[in-house]
Amino acid sequence: MSPEACFITLALVFVPFLILYVRKKGSKRLPPGPLGLPIIGQSLSLLRAMRSNTEERWLKERAAKYGPVSKLSLFGCPTVFLSGQDANKFAYTCDGSVLGSQQPASLRRITGERNIMELSGNDHRRVRGALLSFLKPEVLKQYVGTMAQEIRSHTEMHWHGKDEVQVMPLMKILTFDLICTLIFGIEKGKKRDELIKLSESMIAGILSVPVNLPFTRFNRSLRASAKMKSILKDVVVEKRRALDENKASPCRDLISCLVTLRDDDCSALLSDDEIVDNAVMVMLAGHDTSSILITFLIRLFAMNPSVYDAVVQEQEEIARSKAPDELLTWEDLTKMKYTWRVAVEMLRMNPPVFTSFRKVLKDIEFGGYAIPKGWQVVWAMCITHKDGSIFPEPETFDPSRFENQVAAPPYCFLAFGAGPRMCPGNEFARIETLWQYIIW
């Protein structure tokens, strides 16, 4: 057979396989959906929805239009939006070398590069373990009395004898007071007053287009962040000095606890930047989310007398077991089972944090689509929280959904995250929420 004939024969045999291979490779296409304008993309549209409290509808409409996997551009980065139980599981269990913990540029630059939301692998485990050394239940039990005193003082000053109150602003004051006491270890005064103003400026720009110009919300948040971190770095130095001189206890607050932690070589477990960045992150996570939850609950009680009456009945049963003016204890909190189910059902219907982000560290595929390295992945809690196949009649408020320990399939209820990314402060949030029920 001549060389030409051999070539033709080989071509006839292998070309069909080559065509099939190319078609197969080509099937790994990008998800559907437009990226929009450079840098801006769909950011302004989402931010408008957030400010009008229609972000849930915005996300659901997107999932309905493009399916469970779609592309867009958010906060200066090409993004893949995932929805559904499989997407949640993928995002929370994917190897740290594939999906990193990098948040949107605006959030990362405001909160700091060394907070737990930005870390992966050993660094994440190290910082998570450090935070849990203070935030675990057996340690938080020590602070029940402190929280009770803060809340009693707050109610006497802002609620008792008032004909009218503004719930959300007061909830933000109370949650920040608790954080200043238990996380920062800062007493009431000018420093605490300054910190609450700075925190409000920081929160306003956390999810924004990261354009650092003097007139932008992002710029104001960056400046507030720099001032807050400067104050907290001084706090770290002061606490280290007080601890070295045996003038303070490492159990007094989170910062004091983190300052004292050591690794196997007796070196500091966390750097000062890590202590400050994670104190800021805990502050943000525990301040806005808890105040939003409590505000929604108080509105619920005004609109749903049967739920209100059931909660009051449970609280009165606990109160009857107490002496006059006796503070609540950890054991009392464990008896608030119906009260907590009401809070959890509210978290299902109105999750204070409605999206989470990851950074793609290498080319991956999900749902038959390619997700390129360098993109970010975002998913939304409300998609599964309001899925009727998971939670029947999802728009109906029904605390009995959570009577059983397993109330939903894995990776469907995400108020506190899931898997190795479960929020380390979930017990703090539970205690903070239950304590604040005494206000009304």
Coordinates of C-alpha atoms in Angstrom, one line a residue:
M1 CA 0.0 0.0 0.0
S2 CA 1.4 3.4 -1.0
P3 CA 2.0 6.1 1.6
E4 CA -0.9 8.1 0.3
A5 CA -3.2 5.2 0.6
C6 CA -2.0 4.6 4.2
F7 CA -2.7 8.2 5.1
I8 CA -6.2 8.1 3.6
T9 CA -7.0 4.8 5.5
L10 CA -5.8 6.2 8.8
A11 CA -7.7 9.4 8.2
L12 CA -10.9 7.5 7.5
V13 CA -10.4 5.5 10.8
F14 CA -9.3 8.3 13.2
V15 CA -11.1 11.4 11.9
P16 CA -14.5 10.3 13.2
F17 CA -13.0 9.7 16.7
L18 CA -11.2 13.1 16.5
I19 CA -14.5 14.8 15.7
L20 CA -16.3 13.1 18.6
Y21 CA -13.4 14.2 20.9
V22 CA -13.6 17.8 19.8
R23 CA -17.4 17.8 20.2
K24 CA -17.1 16.3 23.7
K25 CA -14.5 19.0 24.7
G26 CA -16.7 21.7 23.2
S27 CA -19.6 20.6 25.4
K28 CA -17.9 22.0 28.4
R29 CA -19.1 25.5 27.6
L30 CA -19.6 28.5 29.8
P31 CA -22.9 28.7 31.6
P32 CA -25.7 30.8 30.0
G33 CA -26.3 34.4 30.9
P34 CA -24.7 37.8 30.0
L35 CA -21.6 39.2 31.8
G36 CA -22.8 42.8 31.2
L37 CA -20.6 45.8 31.3
P38 CA -16.9 45.5 32.4
I39 CA -16.4 45.8 36.2
I40 CA -20.1 46.8 36.8
G41 CA -21.8 43.8 35.3
Q42 CA -25.0 43.1 37.2
S43 CA -23.7 44.6 40.4
L44 CA -25.9 47.8 40.3
S45 CA -29.0 45.8 39.5
L46 CA -28.4 43.5 42.5
L47 CA -27.6 46.4 44.8
R48 CA -30.8 48.1 43.8
A49 CA -32.7 44.9 44.6
M50 CA -31.0 44.7 48.0
R51 CA -31.9 48.3 48.9
S52 CA -35.5 47.7 48.0
N53 CA -35.6 44.3 49.8
T54 CA -36.3 42.4 46.6
E55 CA -33.0 40.5 46.3
E56 CA -34.7 37.2 46.8
R57 CA -37.0 37.8 43.8
W58 CA -34.0 39.0 41.8
L59 CA -32.1 35.7 42.5
K60 CA -35.2 33.5 41.9
E61 CA -35.9 35.2 38.6
R62 CA -32.4 34.7 37.5
A63 CA -32.5 31.0 38.4
A64 CA -35.8 30.6 36.6
K65 CA -34.5 32.3 33.5
Y66 CA -31.1 30.7 33.1
G67 CA -31.3 27.5 35.2
P68 CA -29.4 26.3 38.2
V69 CA -26.0 27.3 36.7
S70 CA -25.6 30.7 35.1
K71 CA -22.9 33.4 34.6
L72 CA -22.9 37.1 35.4
S73 CA -20.5 39.7 36.7
L74 CA -20.6 40.9 40.3
F75 CA -18.5 43.4 42.1
G76 CA -15.8 43.5 39.4
C77 CA -15.4 39.8 38.9
P78 CA -16.9 37.3 36.4
T79 CA -19.2 35.0 38.4
V80 CA -21.1 31.8 38.3
F81 CA -24.4 31.7 40.2
L82 CA -25.4 28.3 41.5
S83 CA -28.7 27.2 43.0
G84 CA -30.2 24.1 44.5
Q85 CA -29.2 21.4 47.0
D86 CA -26.5 19.9 44.7
A87 CA -24.9 23.3 44.2
N88 CA -24.9 24.0 47.9
K89 CA -23.2 20.7 48.6
F90 CA -20.7 21.3 45.9
A91 CA -19.8 24.7 47.2
Y92 CA -19.5 23.7 50.9
T93 CA -17.6 20.4 50.3
C94 CA -15.4 21.2 47.3
D95 CA -11.7 20.8 48.0
G96 CA -9.9 24.0 49.2
S97 CA -7.4 23.7 46.4
V98 CA -10.3 24.0 43.9
L99 CA -12.6 26.6 45.5
G100 CA -10.9 29.1 47.7
S101 CA -12.5 31.3 50.4
Q102 CA -11.9 34.6 48.7
Q103 CA -14.9 37.0 49.1
P104 CA -15.8 39.9 46.7
A105 CA -13.1 42.6 46.5
S106 CA -15.2 45.1 48.4
L107 CA -15.8 42.7 51.4
R108 CA -12.2 41.5 51.4
R109 CA -10.6 44.9 51.3
I110 CA -12.9 46.3 54.1
T111 CA -12.7 43.3 56.5
G112 CA -9.0 42.4 55.8
E113 CA -7.1 39.6 54.0
R114 CA -6.6 37.5 57.2
N115 CA -10.1 36.9 58.4
I116 CA -11.6 33.4 58.5
M117 CA -13.7 34.0 55.4
E118 CA -10.6 34.5 53.3
L119 CA -8.6 31.5 54.5
S120 CA -8.4 28.0 53.3
G121 CA -6.7 24.7 54.3
N122 CA -4.4 24.8 57.4
D123 CA -4.8 28.5 57.9
H124 CA -8.6 28.2 58.0
R125 CA -8.4 25.3 60.4
R126 CA -6.0 27.2 62.6
V127 CA -8.1 30.4 62.8
R128 CA -11.3 28.5 63.1
G129 CA -9.9 26.5 66.1
A130 CA -8.7 29.8 67.7
L131 CA -12.2 31.4 67.4
L132 CA -13.9 28.2 68.7
S133 CA -11.7 28.3 71.8
F134 CA -13.8 31.3 72.8
L135 CA -17.1 30.7 71.0
K136 CA -17.8 27.1 72.0
P137 CA -20.8 26.5 74.3
E138 CA -18.8 25.5 77.4
V139 CA -16.9 28.8 77.3
L140 CA -19.9 31.0 76.4
K141 CA -21.7 29.7 79.5
Q142 CA -19.4 31.9 81.6
Y143 CA -20.8 35.0 79.9
V144 CA -24.5 34.5 80.5
G145 CA -24.5 36.8 83.5
T146 CA -22.6 39.5 81.6
M147 CA -25.1 39.4 78.7
A148 CA -28.0 39.5 81.1
Q149 CA -26.7 42.7 82.7
E150 CA -26.1 44.3 79.3
I151 CA -29.6 43.5 78.1
R152 CA -31.2 44.6 81.4
S153 CA -29.4 47.9 81.3
H154 CA -30.4 48.4 77.6
T155 CA -34.1 47.7 78.2
E156 CA -34.3 50.0 81.2
M157 CA -32.6 52.8 79.2
H158 CA -34.3 52.5 75.8
W159 CA -37.6 50.5 76.2
H160 CA -39.2 50.8 79.6
G161 CA -41.8 53.6 79.8
K162 CA -41.5 54.5 76.1
D163 CA -44.7 55.0 74.2
E164 CA -42.9 54.4 70.9
V165 CA -39.6 52.8 69.9
Q166 CA -37.6 52.3 66.6
V167 CA -36.8 48.6 66.8
M168 CA -34.0 48.2 64.2
P169 CA -31.8 51.1 65.5
L170 CA -32.2 49.9 69.1
M171 CA -31.4 46.3 68.1
K172 CA -28.2 47.5 66.4
I173 CA -27.3 49.4 69.5
L174 CA -27.9 46.4 71.7
T175 CA -26.0 43.8 69.6
F176 CA -23.1 46.2 69.2
D177 CA -23.0 46.7 73.0
L178 CA -22.8 43.0 73.5
I179 CA -20.1 42.6 70.9
C180 CA -18.0 45.5 72.4
T181 CA -18.2 43.7 75.8
L182 CA -17.7 40.1 74.8
I183 CA -15.6 40.4 71.6
F184 CA -13.6 43.6 72.0
G185 CA -13.6 43.9 75.8
I186 CA -14.3 47.7 75.5
E187 CA -16.4 49.4 78.2
K188 CA -19.1 52.0 77.5
G189 CA -17.7 55.4 76.6
K190 CA -16.3 57.4 73.8
K191 CA -14.3 54.6 72.2
R192 CA -17.4 52.3 72.0
D193 CA -19.5 55.2 70.6
E194 CA -16.9 55.8 67.9
L195 CA -16.7 52.1 67.0
I196 CA -20.5 51.8 66.4
K197 CA -20.4 54.8 64.0
L198 CA -17.4 53.3 62.2
S199 CA -19.2 49.9 61.9
E200 CA -22.2 51.5 60.3
S201 CA -20.0 53.1 57.6
M202 CA -18.2 49.8 57.1
I203 CA -21.4 47.8 56.7
A204 CA -22.8 50.2 54.2
G205 CA -20.1 49.5 51.6
I206 CA -19.4 45.8 52.2
L207 CA -21.2 44.7 49.0
S208 CA -20.5 47.6 46.5
V209 CA -18.7 48.2 43.3
P210 CA -15.0 48.4 44.4
V211 CA -14.2 51.8 42.9
N212 CA -12.1 53.7 45.4
L213 CA -12.9 57.3 44.6
P214 CA -13.6 59.9 47.3
F215 CA -17.4 60.2 46.6
T216 CA -18.1 56.4 46.6
R217 CA -19.7 54.3 49.3
F218 CA -16.7 51.9 49.0
N219 CA -14.2 54.7 49.8
R220 CA -16.1 55.7 52.9
S221 CA -16.2 52.1 54.1
L222 CA -12.5 51.7 53.5
R223 CA -11.7 54.8 55.6
A224 CA -14.0 53.6 58.4
S225 CA -12.3 50.2 58.3
A226 CA -8.9 51.7 58.6
K227 CA -9.9 53.8 61.6
M228 CA -11.6 50.8 63.3
K229 CA -8.6 48.6 62.8
S230 CA -6.2 51.2 64.2
I231 CA -8.3 51.4 67.3
L232 CA -8.4 47.6 67.6
K233 CA -4.7 47.3 67.1
D234 CA -4.2 49.6 70.1
V235 CA -6.7 47.4 72.0
V236 CA -4.6 44.3 71.2
V237 CA -1.4 46.0 72.5
E238 CA -3.2 47.2 75.7
K239 CA -4.6 43.7 76.4
R240 CA -1.3 42.0 75.8
R241 CA 0.4 44.4 78.3
A242 CA -2.4 43.9 80.9
L243 CA -2.1 40.1 80.5
D244 CA 1.7 40.1 80.8
E245 CA 1.3 42.2 84.0
N246 CA -1.5 39.8 85.4
K247 CA -3.9 42.7 85.4
A248 CA -6.5 41.0 83.1
S249 CA -7.9 37.5 82.5
P250 CA -7.6 35.7 79.1
C251 CA -11.3 34.7 79.5
R252 CA -12.6 38.3 79.6
D253 CA -13.3 38.7 75.9
L254 CA -12.4 37.3 72.5
I255 CA -9.4 39.5 71.8
S256 CA -7.8 38.7 75.2
C257 CA -8.4 35.0 74.5
L258 CA -6.8 35.2 71.0
V259 CA -3.8 37.1 72.3
T260 CA -2.9 34.3 74.7
L261 CA -3.1 31.4 72.3
R262 CA 0.1 29.6 71.4
D263 CA 1.1 26.9 68.9
D264 CA 3.3 23.8 69.6
D265 CA 6.4 26.0 69.5
C266 CA 5.0 28.4 72.0
S267 CA 4.8 31.1 69.4
A268 CA 1.7 33.3 69.0
L269 CA -1.0 31.2 67.3
L270 CA -2.4 34.3 65.5
S271 CA -0.7 37.5 64.3
D272 CA -2.0 40.9 65.4
D273 CA -3.4 41.4 61.9
E274 CA -5.2 38.1 62.2
I275 CA -6.6 39.0 65.6
V276 CA -7.9 42.3 64.4
D277 CA -9.3 41.1 61.0
N278 CA -11.2 38.2 62.7
A279 CA -12.5 40.4 65.5
V280 CA -13.9 42.7 62.8
M281 CA -15.4 39.7 61.0
V282 CA -17.1 38.4 64.1
M283 CA -18.4 41.9 64.8
L284 CA -19.9 42.2 61.3
A285 CA -21.3 38.7 61.4
G286 CA -22.8 39.1 64.9
H287 CA -24.0 42.7 64.7
D288 CA -26.1 43.2 61.5
T289 CA -27.4 39.6 61.2
S290 CA -28.7 39.3 64.8
S291 CA -30.3 42.8 64.8
I292 CA -32.1 41.9 61.5
L293 CA -33.3 38.6 62.9
I294 CA -34.7 40.1 66.2
T295 CA -36.4 42.9 64.3
F296 CA -38.1 40.4 62.0
L297 CA -39.2 38.4 65.1
I298 CA -40.7 41.5 66.8
R299 CA -42.7 42.3 63.7
L300 CA -43.8 38.7 63.6
F301 CA -45.2 38.9 67.1
A302 CA -47.1 42.0 66.3
M303 CA -48.7 40.2 63.2
N304 CA -49.1 36.7 64.6
P305 CA -50.7 36.6 68.0
S306 CA -50.8 32.8 68.2
V307 CA -47.0 32.6 67.9
Y308 CA -46.5 35.4 70.3
D309 CA -48.8 33.7 72.9
A310 CA -46.9 30.4 72.6
V311 CA -43.5 32.1 73.1
V312 CA -44.8 34.1 76.1
Q313 CA -46.2 30.9 77.6
E314 CA -42.8 29.2 77.4
Q315 CA -41.1 32.3 78.8
E316 CA -43.5 32.6 81.7
E317 CA -43.0 29.0 82.6
I318 CA -39.3 29.7 82.9
A319 CA -39.9 33.0 84.8
R320 CA -42.0 31.2 87.4
S321 CA -39.1 29.1 88.3
K322 CA -36.9 32.2 89.1
A323 CA -36.7 34.3 92.2
P324 CA -37.6 38.0 91.8
D325 CA -34.9 39.9 89.9
E326 CA -32.9 36.6 89.4
L327 CA -31.0 36.6 86.1
L328 CA -31.5 33.9 83.5
T329 CA -29.0 31.1 83.3
W330 CA -27.6 28.8 80.7
E331 CA -30.0 26.1 81.8
D332 CA -32.9 28.5 81.3
L333 CA -31.8 29.0 77.7
T334 CA -31.9 25.3 77.0
K335 CA -35.6 25.3 78.0
M336 CA -36.5 27.8 75.3
K337 CA -37.1 25.1 72.6
Y338 CA -40.2 26.6 71.0
T339 CA -38.7 30.0 71.2
W340 CA -35.6 28.9 69.3
R341 CA -37.8 27.0 66.7
V342 CA -39.5 30.3 66.0
A343 CA -36.1 32.0 65.4
V344 CA -34.9 29.2 63.2
E345 CA -38.1 29.3 61.1
M346 CA -37.6 33.1 60.7
L347 CA -34.0 32.4 59.6
R348 CA -35.4 30.0 56.9
M349 CA -37.8 32.6 55.6
N350 CA -35.6 35.6 55.9
P351 CA -31.9 34.7 56.1
P352 CA -29.9 37.8 57.1
V353 CA -27.0 36.7 54.8
F354 CA -28.6 35.6 51.6
T355 CA -25.4 34.7 49.5
S356 CA -22.0 33.2 49.9
F357 CA -18.9 33.5 47.7
R358 CA -15.9 31.3 46.7
K359 CA -13.0 31.9 44.4
V360 CA -12.2 29.4 41.6
L361 CA -8.6 28.3 42.0
K362 CA -8.4 26.0 39.0
D363 CA -10.6 25.2 36.0
I364 CA -13.6 23.1 37.1
E365 CA -16.8 21.7 35.8
F366 CA -20.3 21.7 37.4
G367 CA -23.6 20.7 35.9
G368 CA -22.0 20.2 32.5
Y369 CA -20.6 23.7 32.3
A370 CA -17.0 25.0 32.6
I371 CA -16.1 27.4 35.4
P372 CA -12.8 29.0 34.6
K373 CA -10.0 29.7 37.1
G374 CA -10.1 33.2 38.5
W375 CA -13.9 33.4 38.5
Q376 CA -16.0 33.6 41.6
V377 CA -18.9 31.3 42.6
V378 CA -22.0 32.6 44.4
W379 CA -25.0 30.7 45.7
A380 CA -28.1 31.8 47.6
M381 CA -29.7 30.3 50.7
C382 CA -33.2 31.5 49.8
I383 CA -33.4 29.1 46.8
T384 CA -33.5 25.9 48.9
H385 CA -35.1 27.7 51.9
K386 CA -38.1 28.5 49.8
D387 CA -38.2 25.2 47.8
G388 CA -41.6 23.6 48.2
S389 CA -40.2 20.1 47.6
I390 CA -38.0 20.6 50.6
F391 CA -40.1 22.7 52.9
P392 CA -43.9 22.2 52.1
E393 CA -45.8 25.5 51.8
P394 CA -42.5 27.5 52.1
E395 CA -44.2 30.9 52.4
T396 CA -46.1 29.8 55.5
F397 CA -44.5 30.5 58.8
D398 CA -44.4 27.1 60.7
P399 CA -42.0 26.6 63.6
S400 CA -43.1 22.9 63.8
R401 CA -40.9 22.2 60.8
F402 CA -38.0 22.2 63.2
E403 CA -39.4 19.9 65.9
N404 CA -37.3 17.0 64.7
Q405 CA -33.6 17.2 64.9
V406 CA -33.3 16.5 61.2
A407 CA -35.7 19.1 59.8
A408 CA -34.3 19.2 56.2
P409 CA -32.1 17.3 53.9
P410 CA -28.3 18.1 54.2
Y411 CA -27.2 21.3 52.5
C412 CA -30.8 22.7 52.2
F413 CA -31.0 24.9 55.4
L414 CA -28.0 27.2 55.3
A415 CA -28.6 29.9 57.9
F416 CA -25.3 29.0 59.6
G417 CA -23.5 27.5 56.6
A418 CA -22.7 23.8 56.3
G419 CA -19.9 21.2 56.5
P420 CA -16.4 22.4 57.4
R421 CA -17.6 26.0 56.7
M422 CA -20.3 25.9 59.4
C423 CA -20.3 29.3 61.2
P424 CA -18.0 29.1 64.3
G425 CA -20.2 31.8 65.9
N426 CA -23.5 29.9 65.6
E427 CA -23.8 29.2 69.3
F428 CA -23.0 32.9 70.1
A429 CA -25.8 33.9 67.7
R430 CA -28.2 31.5 69.3
I431 CA -27.5 32.8 72.8
E432 CA -27.6 36.4 71.7
T433 CA -31.0 35.8 70.0
L434 CA -32.6 34.0 73.0
W435 CA -31.4 36.6 75.4
Q436 CA -32.9 39.4 73.5
Y437 CA -36.4 37.8 73.7
I438 CA -36.7 39.3 77.1
I439 CA -37.0 42.8 75.6
W440 CA -40.5 42.4 74.5

